[in-house]
Amino acid sequence: MADHTPPLESNQLISSDIPLLAPPPPAMVNGDGAGQVILVQVNPGEAFTIRREDGQFQCITGPAQVPMMSPNGSVPPIYVPPGYVSQIIEENGVRRVLVLPQPEFHPGSHSPLHPPPHPPLPAFIPHPAMMPPPPHHMYSTVSGAGDMSTQYIPQYHAPHVFTEQDSHSPHGRPAFVHRDERTSKTYERLQKKLKERQGGSQPKEKPSSPPLSPQKNHCSSPTDIQNGSPGATTGLVKGKQVCKIKGSPRIDTESEELDEDSKALQALLSNISKPVVSDIQARTVALSWSPPLAPANGDSDVACVPETFLYEVTVSYSGKDGKFKSAYSGEELSATLEDLRPATDYHARVQAVCNCLHGSPSDAVSFTTLSCEPDTPSPPRKTNGTKSTLVLQWKAPCDNGSKIQNYVLEWDEGKGAGAFEQCYYGPQKQYRVTKLSPASRYCFRLAAQNDMGISGFSEAIDFYTSGSVPATPDSPELVRAGVTWLCVQWRRPAGSPAEDDIAYTLEMEEENSGYGFKPRYDGDELACTVKNLRRSTKYRFRVAAYNSEGKSSPSQAVELHTCPDKPGAPCRLAVKGKVHASSFKMAWDSPKDDGGSAITDYIVEMAEGPNGNKWEKIYSGSVLEYTCERLKPGCVYQVRVYCVSEGGQSPLSETLQVQSLAVPPGPCVPPRLVGKPKAREIQLRWGHPQVDGGCPVSCYSLEVCPAQTEDYREVFQGPELECTVISLLPGRTYCFRLRAANKAGYGPFSDRCEVTTAPGAPDQCRAPHVVCKSPTCAVVSWEVPAGNGANVTEYRMEWGAAEGSMQSCYCGPALTHEMKGLLPATTYFCRIQAVSVAGAGPFSDVVLCVTPCSVPAAVSCLQAMEESELDSPHFCPSTCLAVQWDAPCDHGSEITSYCVDFGDRQPLSVGRTTSYVIENLQPDTSYRIRIQALNSIGAGPFSHTIKLKTKPLPPGPPRLECTAYTHQTLKLKWGEGPAKALATDSIQYHLQMEDRNGRFVSLYRGPCHTHKVQRLSESTSYKFCIQAFNEAGEGPYSNVYTFTTPRSPPAPLKAPRIERLDDHSCEVSWEAVPPMKGDPIIYSLQSMIGNTDFKQIFRGSATSFHVSGLQLNCEYRFRACAIRQCQIPGGSQDLTGPYSATVSFSSLRNELPSSGAKSSADATRTKRTLSDEQCAAVILVLFAIISILIAFVIQYFVIK
């Protein structure tokens, strides 16, 4: 059951004669009582259809729940199609109606469940509160059916309503059962209300046009789709559907059975014969057909053959293969096709439809409609006419299969009363009507006649006869004049009849053109606008009238004038003469184009400011110049001019921008004092002058003079509105005056302003007097300065070795001060300042004082020198010490020498240097060193003492020995000690080897006593030397040692191969080794029996050897090696290489000769040792394990 039940329309009812098509889904029945609501469950893919009293349908598609109301309050019967029965079950208090197939069912028989005791009655009434909204409707027009009404087709999917067919009515429709009296009354009351609501105004449908039966998926017939109008049908079908075949109550198999039923039903629908034609008329024909027939052998898969089908009749008038159009759609087995063409060949075919399944169209039947009277002709037309005749012509209409014999032309004889009389009867298509009155109206109509009869008359049409020539019209009149156009009108000639068609010709003559009158208009209008004329020009116009009879005389000529155009803008607007501060004179030229009329006035407008927002009229006259007065100085003005003539106002001229001259600003307000006056400065402030002279003030000038004098001097000039006047005397009165300036110049001075300064600090002291009593002591004295109205309370003295870094060293009332702790031969600076209650006065001039010379100062920064800082190649750190120091202050006397004291020995005297190397010292001995500087006055104090120690003597070179050697390596050893270096070793060694160029290159540098030289060549001599060094330095190199690498032995051979020959012999072979540097290679083969020693059994250059005399049941082992025969001057020397891996060989007796090679192979077993690759892998694994153990030991015992 669906979760969301779509609402239903409240005004739809179920009719008593609705066919219920297919088995319904289970219906949920809830509640009891008179107003019982039944929920009809519509499953997905199914539909529930309700037909109303007016024949229209309401379709509800699943999933949905349809709320229905039982009128009598009891559970209503559920009507199912033939072959099905309904069963009511109750689950959890809810009753369900299941539709199940009947075991034995024969189509056409009555159901034994419910006999039909009553006529049909409605089963359900939709609940009015839960009806869905009406679906979207689609209306299709009916073609070829006369005045048939518009067919209503609801837009929904195929309706499926389920019934139980108990009995058949005489018309083949199922009858509803169990209709009690209460139900009948309720049904009649509802029917009455529905008819009252409709008002009985709906037209009755024709018997041949019942309401259209609902179709599944609102599909249309194939012919409708082909014709491009899916809703266009010519026949209507009564709403009746056949049952759905083979319904099943199970949802999971319903769709699969539906597909099989559809195929069987479609095959049944295709078995339809062609229609039968009867009652052929000119525009109608009657068709009848038989319903689809089941196969004769009875093998049809259709379980229930529907009683009624929907039939669609399609018609083509372009042959059997032409385009067929739908002409009828309904359930009837006959139809009358209307609106056909007379005497036309048609082909018709019929197609059966059921549940939107279309069968194949039947074979087409052909017929030809009968002939009839001609179509109504078109009205005649007038081809010529005079005052008394009219010539009329017409075209022949469609003859509808019979040739037109005559035409009937009727007229009203000009009476206009609506009564027509025949004026012509014959086969011609034109006729001349004579003896008519001039300028009169006559009405005509036309009909055609053939052997079948006479057609209807055409529409009546009026024609007029010609009249006389029009009279001379009056002269044209001016309606409106423009610059380049004139609008002219005239009247219809007097006495001309209203029905007379009169046209007019308007002629125009231009003044002084010499071409005379020329036509400018020809038509039936009574007014004309003549364009493209010249401005302010006189033109003459006349008009003549004409009709079909002739042309009248032209009217009297009238003179009309075009309007003048507005003039152009005045040009060359400029300033005439010099611009003054309050006036200037301007002039302009008249416009180049006056528009055809004289200029009457010139208007000058002026606006103040560069933007020109507000314009004022300042002049109006005919003069071409004007003087603008009463202007503001330095102000910008905008000026423009335009002129006026009879043609109107001209455009504005170009704007002229003029700026009046500026004047110097007016007098300023006297400056005012800001704050309290100080002793030597005051701050003044002022405002802008009231009159700026038309130009912004650019600067101000402030002048000052002492009181009671006129000696002014300028103390400020600038754009600021305040300034600070400095360099004044304390307690004095000063006079100030101010003036402003702009680009026009300075304005007048303001009134005088007097200001008195406050008392000030004392005056500057005179330079003090300095006397040096000793190199480290000086006495300073000074005099009392002027106090400027206040007594001096104290003096401040500043003293320093530099003029910019003097510091205060005295503050008090005394006039002398003694400075102590000075440096000899040093320049000092001194100055004095006096202080009173008004403040501190300025410092005096700076005085220089130089103290006398003295002995040098103590030497500082005494330190030892590094060996890298020395350039002497003979410096030995074991017997020498190098010191350096910074030169001390000489105190005015140049230093002559230094004295070096380094212990019990006599101090050394050195020259004027700051570094010295003390030689001939004892190795590994500590010394205390200090330095003293000397000058011409005496010796200065000693420096601080430093302690230095000489290094021990460097070690000598050790003896170099070769402890092990191969043809590619030499292991060298020197000195006594372990092979590995210890952390306490202070002596390190430097080993060098001579390269191919004869230069010694470094091989090793470190504390170890052994070194292995690798990647050497065989039989080659190499030269080595060694050197020892420690913190004392590097010792001498040893003598050159020469060591020679031996010749390399041959490489080891691979394990020999053994081939068994018989029980007592075998053949042993091995790989060949190429000669080594020209030395030949021989081989040695050894064998061993059991656990005895190896014995040589072969020596030579061959690579194989035949071993014989082998003992049975013994195990032999063989190995081989290569021997290099080195060629030396004294003879040859053999170098034996390593032996190969051992190969085992067992000699067994062949006990069973018949076993052949198998027994021989079992007896002979060759055992080989590991190959070279396997040996290398084993060695690599062992080496990795040993390395890990060594690393662990070093980590645990050495590092930790």
PDB file of C-alpha atoms in Angstrom, residues 975-1176:
ATOM      1  CA  GLY A 975     107.853   2.459  16.039  1.00  0.00           C
ATOM      2  CA  GLU A 976     106.951   0.510  19.113  1.00  0.00           C
ATOM      3  CA  GLY A 977     103.369   0.332  20.188  1.00  0.00           C
ATOM      4  CA  PRO A 978     100.051  -1.326  19.451  1.00  0.00           C
ATOM      5  CA  ALA A 979      98.680  -1.454  15.955  1.00  0.00           C
ATOM      6  CA  LYS A 980      95.573   0.488  16.966  1.00  0.00           C
ATOM      7  CA  ALA A 981      95.845   4.080  18.200  1.00  0.00           C
ATOM      8  CA  LEU A 982      95.010   4.978  21.769  1.00  0.00           C
ATOM      9  CA  ALA A 983      93.376   8.121  23.058  1.00  0.00           C
ATOM     10  CA  THR A 984      96.477   8.959  25.146  1.00  0.00           C
ATOM     11  CA  ASP A 985      98.945   8.928  22.207  1.00  0.00           C
ATOM     12  CA  SER A 986     100.430  12.406  21.721  1.00  0.00           C
ATOM     13  CA  ILE A 987     102.780  11.452  18.865  1.00  0.00           C
ATOM     14  CA  GLN A 988     101.347  11.069  15.385  1.00  0.00           C
ATOM     15  CA  TYR A 989     102.973   9.928  12.156  1.00  0.00           C
ATOM     16  CA  HIS A 990     102.927  11.041   8.544  1.00  0.00           C
ATOM     17  CA  LEU A 991     103.647   8.305   5.933  1.00  0.00           C
ATOM     18  CA  GLN A 992     104.472   9.287   2.337  1.00  0.00           C
ATOM     19  CA  MET A 993     105.100   7.299  -0.871  1.00  0.00           C
ATOM     20  CA  GLU A 994     106.834   8.332  -4.070  1.00  0.00           C
ATOM     21  CA  ASP A 995     104.543   8.477  -7.121  1.00  0.00           C
ATOM     22  CA  ARG A 996     105.432   7.964 -10.788  1.00  0.00           C
ATOM     23  CA  ASN A 997     106.528  11.615 -11.143  1.00  0.00           C
ATOM     24  CA  GLY A 998     109.070  11.300  -8.349  1.00  0.00           C
ATOM     25  CA  ARG A 999     107.019  13.302  -5.853  1.00  0.00           C
ATOM     26  CA  PHE A1000     106.149  12.031  -2.377  1.00  0.00           C
ATOM     27  CA  VAL A1001     102.430  11.965  -1.697  1.00  0.00           C
ATOM     28  CA  SER A1002     100.735  11.444   1.641  1.00  0.00           C
ATOM     29  CA  LEU A1003      99.410   7.951   2.368  1.00  0.00           C
ATOM     30  CA  TYR A1004      98.558   8.116   6.035  1.00  0.00           C
ATOM     31  CA  ARG A1005      98.475  10.697   8.820  1.00  0.00           C
ATOM     32  CA  GLY A1006      97.508   9.603  12.310  1.00  0.00           C
ATOM     33  CA  PRO A1007      98.572   7.931  15.559  1.00  0.00           C
ATOM     34  CA  CYS A1008      98.616   4.280  14.358  1.00  0.00           C
ATOM     35  CA  HIS A1009     101.883   2.288  13.980  1.00  0.00           C
ATOM     36  CA  THR A1010     100.848   0.181  10.978  1.00  0.00           C
ATOM     37  CA  HIS A1011      99.428   0.854   7.548  1.00  0.00           C
ATOM     38  CA  LYS A1012      98.527  -1.430   4.665  1.00  0.00           C
ATOM     39  CA  VAL A1013      99.235  -0.116   1.168  1.00  0.00           C
ATOM     40  CA  GLN A1014      96.884  -1.676  -1.403  1.00  0.00           C
ATOM     41  CA  ARG A1015      96.291  -1.680  -5.179  1.00  0.00           C
ATOM     42  CA  LEU A1016      99.956  -2.155  -6.020  1.00  0.00           C
ATOM     43  CA  SER A1017     101.456  -3.831  -9.023  1.00  0.00           C
ATOM     44  CA  GLU A1018     103.312  -7.142  -8.817  1.00  0.00           C
ATOM     45  CA  SER A1019     107.115  -7.264  -8.941  1.00  0.00           C
ATOM     46  CA  THR A1020     107.411  -3.460  -8.507  1.00  0.00           C
ATOM     47  CA  SER A1021     109.639  -1.392  -6.143  1.00  0.00           C
ATOM     48  CA  TYR A1022     108.039   1.408  -4.099  1.00  0.00           C
ATOM     49  CA  LYS A1023     109.813   4.139  -2.014  1.00  0.00           C
ATOM     50  CA  PHE A1024     108.478   5.336   1.351  1.00  0.00           C
ATOM     51  CA  CYS A1025     109.479   7.877   4.061  1.00  0.00           C
ATOM     52  CA  ILE A1026     107.930   8.694   7.433  1.00  0.00           C
ATOM     53  CA  GLN A1027     107.803  11.668   9.811  1.00  0.00           C
ATOM     54  CA  ALA A1028     106.719  11.947  13.484  1.00  0.00           C
ATOM     55  CA  PHE A1029     105.080  15.049  14.981  1.00  0.00           C
ATOM     56  CA  ASN A1030     103.396  16.110  18.173  1.00  0.00           C
ATOM     57  CA  GLU A1031     102.266  19.355  19.767  1.00  0.00           C
ATOM     58  CA  ALA A1032     105.884  20.559  19.747  1.00  0.00           C
ATOM     59  CA  GLY A1033     105.918  20.418  15.969  1.00  0.00           C
ATOM     60  CA  GLU A1034     106.859  18.189  13.085  1.00  0.00           C
ATOM     61  CA  GLY A1035     110.073  16.164  13.275  1.00  0.00           C
ATOM     62  CA  PRO A1036     112.475  15.471  10.396  1.00  0.00           C
ATOM     63  CA  TYR A1037     111.669  12.963   7.632  1.00  0.00           C
ATOM     64  CA  SER A1038     113.310   9.551   7.730  1.00  0.00           C
ATOM     65  CA  ASN A1039     115.506   8.082   5.056  1.00  0.00           C
ATOM     66  CA  VAL A1040     113.845   6.622   1.971  1.00  0.00           C
ATOM     67  CA  TYR A1041     112.845   2.985   2.325  1.00  0.00           C
ATOM     68  CA  THR A1042     112.348   0.777  -0.744  1.00  0.00           C
ATOM     69  CA  PHE A1043     110.084  -2.271  -0.771  1.00  0.00           C
ATOM     70  CA  THR A1044     109.304  -4.544  -3.729  1.00  0.00           C
ATOM     71  CA  THR A1045     106.091  -6.546  -4.315  1.00  0.00           C
ATOM     72  CA  PRO A1046     106.519 -10.249  -5.288  1.00  0.00           C
ATOM     73  CA  ARG A1047     105.088 -11.933  -8.358  1.00  0.00           C
ATOM     74  CA  SER A1048     101.472 -13.021  -8.090  1.00  0.00           C
ATOM     75  CA  PRO A1049     100.711 -16.790  -7.992  1.00  0.00           C
ATOM     76  CA  PRO A1050      98.129 -18.280 -10.339  1.00  0.00           C
ATOM     77  CA  ALA A1051      94.480 -18.181  -9.419  1.00  0.00           C
ATOM     78  CA  PRO A1052      92.897 -21.266  -7.818  1.00  0.00           C
ATOM     79  CA  LEU A1053      91.422 -23.796 -10.212  1.00  0.00           C
ATOM     80  CA  LYS A1054      87.899 -25.044 -10.172  1.00  0.00           C
ATOM     81  CA  ALA A1055      87.245 -28.578  -8.955  1.00  0.00           C
ATOM     82  CA  PRO A1056      88.528 -31.125 -11.510  1.00  0.00           C
ATOM     83  CA  ARG A1057      86.145 -33.279 -13.502  1.00  0.00           C
ATOM     84  CA  ILE A1058      86.450 -37.115 -13.332  1.00  0.00           C
ATOM     85  CA  GLU A1059      85.297 -39.456 -16.070  1.00  0.00           C
ATOM     86  CA  ARG A1060      85.166 -43.186 -15.281  1.00  0.00           C
ATOM     87  CA  LEU A1061      86.828 -45.375 -17.928  1.00  0.00           C
ATOM     88  CA  ASP A1062      86.619 -48.830 -16.302  1.00  0.00           C
ATOM     89  CA  ASP A1063      86.866 -50.414 -12.884  1.00  0.00           C
ATOM     90  CA  HIS A1064      90.619 -49.630 -12.529  1.00  0.00           C
ATOM     91  CA  SER A1065      91.054 -46.350 -14.440  1.00  0.00           C
ATOM     92  CA  CYS A1066      89.546 -42.906 -14.875  1.00  0.00           C
ATOM     93  CA  GLU A1067      90.416 -39.656 -16.530  1.00  0.00           C
ATOM     94  CA  VAL A1068      90.795 -36.387 -14.519  1.00  0.00           C
ATOM     95  CA  SER A1069      90.579 -33.011 -16.337  1.00  0.00           C
ATOM     96  CA  TRP A1070      90.685 -29.408 -15.189  1.00  0.00           C
ATOM     97  CA  GLU A1071      90.438 -25.929 -16.640  1.00  0.00           C
ATOM     98  CA  ALA A1072      93.339 -24.203 -18.413  1.00  0.00           C
ATOM     99  CA  VAL A1073      94.950 -20.991 -17.106  1.00  0.00           C
ATOM    100  CA  PRO A1074      96.437 -18.497 -19.619  1.00  0.00           C
ATOM    101  CA  PRO A1075     100.116 -17.419 -19.274  1.00  0.00           C
ATOM    102  CA  MET A1076     100.766 -14.596 -16.825  1.00  0.00           C
ATOM    103  CA  LYS A1077     102.942 -11.765 -18.232  1.00  0.00           C
ATOM    104  CA  GLY A1078     104.788 -14.177 -20.511  1.00  0.00           C
ATOM    105  CA  ASP A1079     105.441 -16.769 -17.782  1.00  0.00           C
ATOM    106  CA  PRO A1080     104.272 -20.289 -18.742  1.00  0.00           C
ATOM    107  CA  ILE A1081     101.766 -22.210 -16.593  1.00  0.00           C
ATOM    108  CA  ILE A1082     102.067 -25.885 -15.597  1.00  0.00           C
ATOM    109  CA  TYR A1083      99.728 -27.958 -13.476  1.00  0.00           C
ATOM    110  CA  SER A1084     100.125 -30.320 -10.534  1.00  0.00           C
ATOM    111  CA  LEU A1085      97.579 -33.083  -9.766  1.00  0.00           C
ATOM    112  CA  GLN A1086      97.502 -34.785  -6.365  1.00  0.00           C
ATOM    113  CA  SER A1087      95.493 -37.775  -5.165  1.00  0.00           C
ATOM    114  CA  MET A1088      94.705 -39.354  -1.816  1.00  0.00           C
ATOM    115  CA  ILE A1089      93.393 -42.812  -0.925  1.00  0.00           C
ATOM    116  CA  GLY A1090      91.227 -42.891   2.190  1.00  0.00           C
ATOM    117  CA  ASN A1091      92.728 -40.849   4.996  1.00  0.00           C
ATOM    118  CA  THR A1092      96.340 -40.858   3.746  1.00  0.00           C
ATOM    119  CA  ASP A1093      98.270 -37.763   2.650  1.00  0.00           C
ATOM    120  CA  PHE A1094      97.991 -36.240  -0.815  1.00  0.00           C
ATOM    121  CA  LYS A1095     100.622 -37.382  -3.285  1.00  0.00           C
ATOM    122  CA  GLN A1096     101.509 -35.764  -6.560  1.00  0.00           C
ATOM    123  CA  ILE A1097     100.627 -38.033  -9.476  1.00  0.00           C
ATOM    124  CA  PHE A1098     101.065 -35.554 -12.319  1.00  0.00           C
ATOM    125  CA  ARG A1099     103.065 -32.384 -13.103  1.00  0.00           C
ATOM    126  CA  GLY A1100     103.006 -30.821 -16.538  1.00  0.00           C
ATOM    127  CA  SER A1101     101.335 -28.454 -18.918  1.00  0.00           C
ATOM    128  CA  ALA A1102      98.473 -30.822 -19.907  1.00  0.00           C
ATOM    129  CA  THR A1103      94.946 -30.151 -18.620  1.00  0.00           C
ATOM    130  CA  SER A1104      93.969 -33.842 -18.186  1.00  0.00           C
ATOM    131  CA  PHE A1105      95.539 -37.027 -16.817  1.00  0.00           C
ATOM    132  CA  HIS A1106      94.680 -40.738 -17.199  1.00  0.00           C
ATOM    133  CA  VAL A1107      94.746 -42.438 -13.796  1.00  0.00           C
ATOM    134  CA  SER A1108      95.147 -46.233 -13.917  1.00  0.00           C
ATOM    135  CA  GLY A1109      95.719 -49.026 -11.434  1.00  0.00           C
ATOM    136  CA  LEU A1110      92.837 -48.019  -9.205  1.00  0.00           C
ATOM    137  CA  GLN A1111      91.823 -50.418  -6.475  1.00  0.00           C
ATOM    138  CA  LEU A1112      88.261 -51.620  -6.193  1.00  0.00           C
ATOM    139  CA  ASN A1113      86.001 -50.471  -3.422  1.00  0.00           C
ATOM    140  CA  CYS A1114      88.295 -47.581  -2.496  1.00  0.00           C
ATOM    141  CA  GLU A1115      87.573 -43.857  -2.285  1.00  0.00           C
ATOM    142  CA  TYR A1116      89.990 -41.552  -4.083  1.00  0.00           C
ATOM    143  CA  ARG A1117      90.291 -37.775  -3.715  1.00  0.00           C
ATOM    144  CA  PHE A1118      91.827 -35.530  -6.338  1.00  0.00           C
ATOM    145  CA  ARG A1119      92.884 -31.886  -6.387  1.00  0.00           C
ATOM    146  CA  ALA A1120      94.846 -29.715  -8.830  1.00  0.00           C
ATOM    147  CA  CYS A1121      96.740 -26.430  -8.804  1.00  0.00           C
ATOM    148  CA  ALA A1122      98.421 -24.109 -11.331  1.00  0.00           C
ATOM    149  CA  ILE A1123     102.194 -23.382 -11.130  1.00  0.00           C
ATOM    150  CA  ARG A1124     103.698 -20.185 -12.599  1.00  0.00           C
ATOM    151  CA  GLN A1125     107.238 -20.590 -13.890  1.00  0.00           C
ATOM    152  CA  CYS A1126     108.719 -17.124 -13.354  1.00  0.00           C
ATOM    153  CA  GLN A1127     111.619 -16.202 -15.606  1.00  0.00           C
ATOM    154  CA  ILE A1128     114.421 -14.531 -13.591  1.00  0.00           C
ATOM    155  CA  PRO A1129     117.983 -13.732 -14.615  1.00  0.00           C
ATOM    156  CA  GLY A1130     119.406 -16.528 -12.502  1.00  0.00           C
ATOM    157  CA  GLY A1131     116.990 -19.137 -13.825  1.00  0.00           C
ATOM    158  CA  SER A1132     113.318 -19.877 -13.257  1.00  0.00           C
ATOM    159  CA  GLN A1133     111.236 -19.836 -10.112  1.00  0.00           C
ATOM    160  CA  ASP A1134     107.991 -21.706  -9.612  1.00  0.00           C
ATOM    161  CA  LEU A1135     105.035 -19.988  -7.932  1.00  0.00           C
ATOM    162  CA  THR A1136     102.432 -22.489  -6.885  1.00  0.00           C
ATOM    163  CA  GLY A1137      98.859 -21.328  -6.737  1.00  0.00           C
ATOM    164  CA  PRO A1138      96.248 -22.590  -4.280  1.00  0.00           C
ATOM    165  CA  TYR A1139      94.790 -26.017  -4.799  1.00  0.00           C
ATOM    166  CA  SER A1140      91.300 -26.475  -6.107  1.00  0.00           C
ATOM    167  CA  ALA A1141      88.431 -28.023  -4.230  1.00  0.00           C
ATOM    168  CA  THR A1142      88.725 -31.770  -3.558  1.00  0.00           C
ATOM    169  CA  VAL A1143      86.765 -34.192  -5.751  1.00  0.00           C
ATOM    170  CA  SER A1144      85.935 -37.719  -4.469  1.00  0.00           C
ATOM    171  CA  PHE A1145      85.791 -40.831  -6.659  1.00  0.00           C
ATOM    172  CA  SER A1146      84.738 -44.346  -5.579  1.00  0.00           C
ATOM    173  CA  SER A1147      85.625 -47.463  -7.595  1.00  0.00           C
ATOM    174  CA  LEU A1148      83.044 -50.248  -7.174  1.00  0.00           C
ATOM    175  CA  ARG A1149      82.791 -53.620  -8.878  1.00  0.00           C
ATOM    176  CA  ASN A1150      80.048 -54.246 -11.389  1.00  0.00           C
ATOM    177  CA  GLU A1151      78.195 -57.239  -9.855  1.00  0.00           C
ATOM    178  CA  LEU A1152      75.388 -57.523 -12.449  1.00  0.00           C
ATOM    179  CA  PRO A1153      76.572 -56.938 -15.946  1.00  0.00           C
ATOM    180  CA  SER A1154      72.984 -57.094 -17.209  1.00  0.00           C
ATOM    181  CA  SER A1155      72.069 -53.927 -15.350  1.00  0.00           C
ATOM    182  CA  GLY A1156      74.279 -51.954 -17.718  1.00  0.00           C
ATOM    183  CA  ALA A1157      74.877 -48.255 -17.233  1.00  0.00           C
ATOM    184  CA  LYS A1158      72.583 -48.005 -14.230  1.00  0.00           C
ATOM    185  CA  SER A1159      74.720 -50.280 -12.061  1.00  0.00           C
ATOM    186  CA  SER A1160      77.869 -48.556 -13.249  1.00  0.00           C
ATOM    187  CA  ALA A1161      76.464 -45.157 -12.292  1.00  0.00           C
ATOM    188  CA  ASP A1162      75.507 -46.414  -8.837  1.00  0.00           C
ATOM    189  CA  ALA A1163      78.946 -47.837  -8.269  1.00  0.00           C
ATOM    190  CA  THR A1164      80.740 -44.696  -9.382  1.00  0.00           C
ATOM    191  CA  ARG A1165      80.011 -41.775  -7.075  1.00  0.00           C
ATOM    192  CA  THR A1166      81.750 -38.477  -7.488  1.00  0.00           C
ATOM    193  CA  LYS A1167      81.658 -36.224  -4.451  1.00  0.00           C
ATOM    194  CA  ARG A1168      82.596 -32.619  -4.831  1.00  0.00           C
ATOM    195  CA  THR A1169      83.170 -29.934  -2.280  1.00  0.00           C
ATOM    196  CA  LEU A1170      81.531 -26.528  -2.295  1.00  0.00           C
ATOM    197  CA  SER A1171      81.800 -24.445  -5.474  1.00  0.00           C
ATOM    198  CA  ASP A1172      83.515 -21.039  -5.603  1.00  0.00           C
ATOM    199  CA  GLU A1173      80.241 -19.114  -5.371  1.00  0.00           C
ATOM    200  CA  GLN A1174      79.145 -21.144  -2.362  1.00  0.00           C
ATOM    201  CA  CYS A1175      82.483 -20.631  -0.666  1.00  0.00           C
ATOM    202  CA  ALA A1176      82.279 -16.892  -1.286  1.00  0.00           C
TER     203      ALA A1176
END
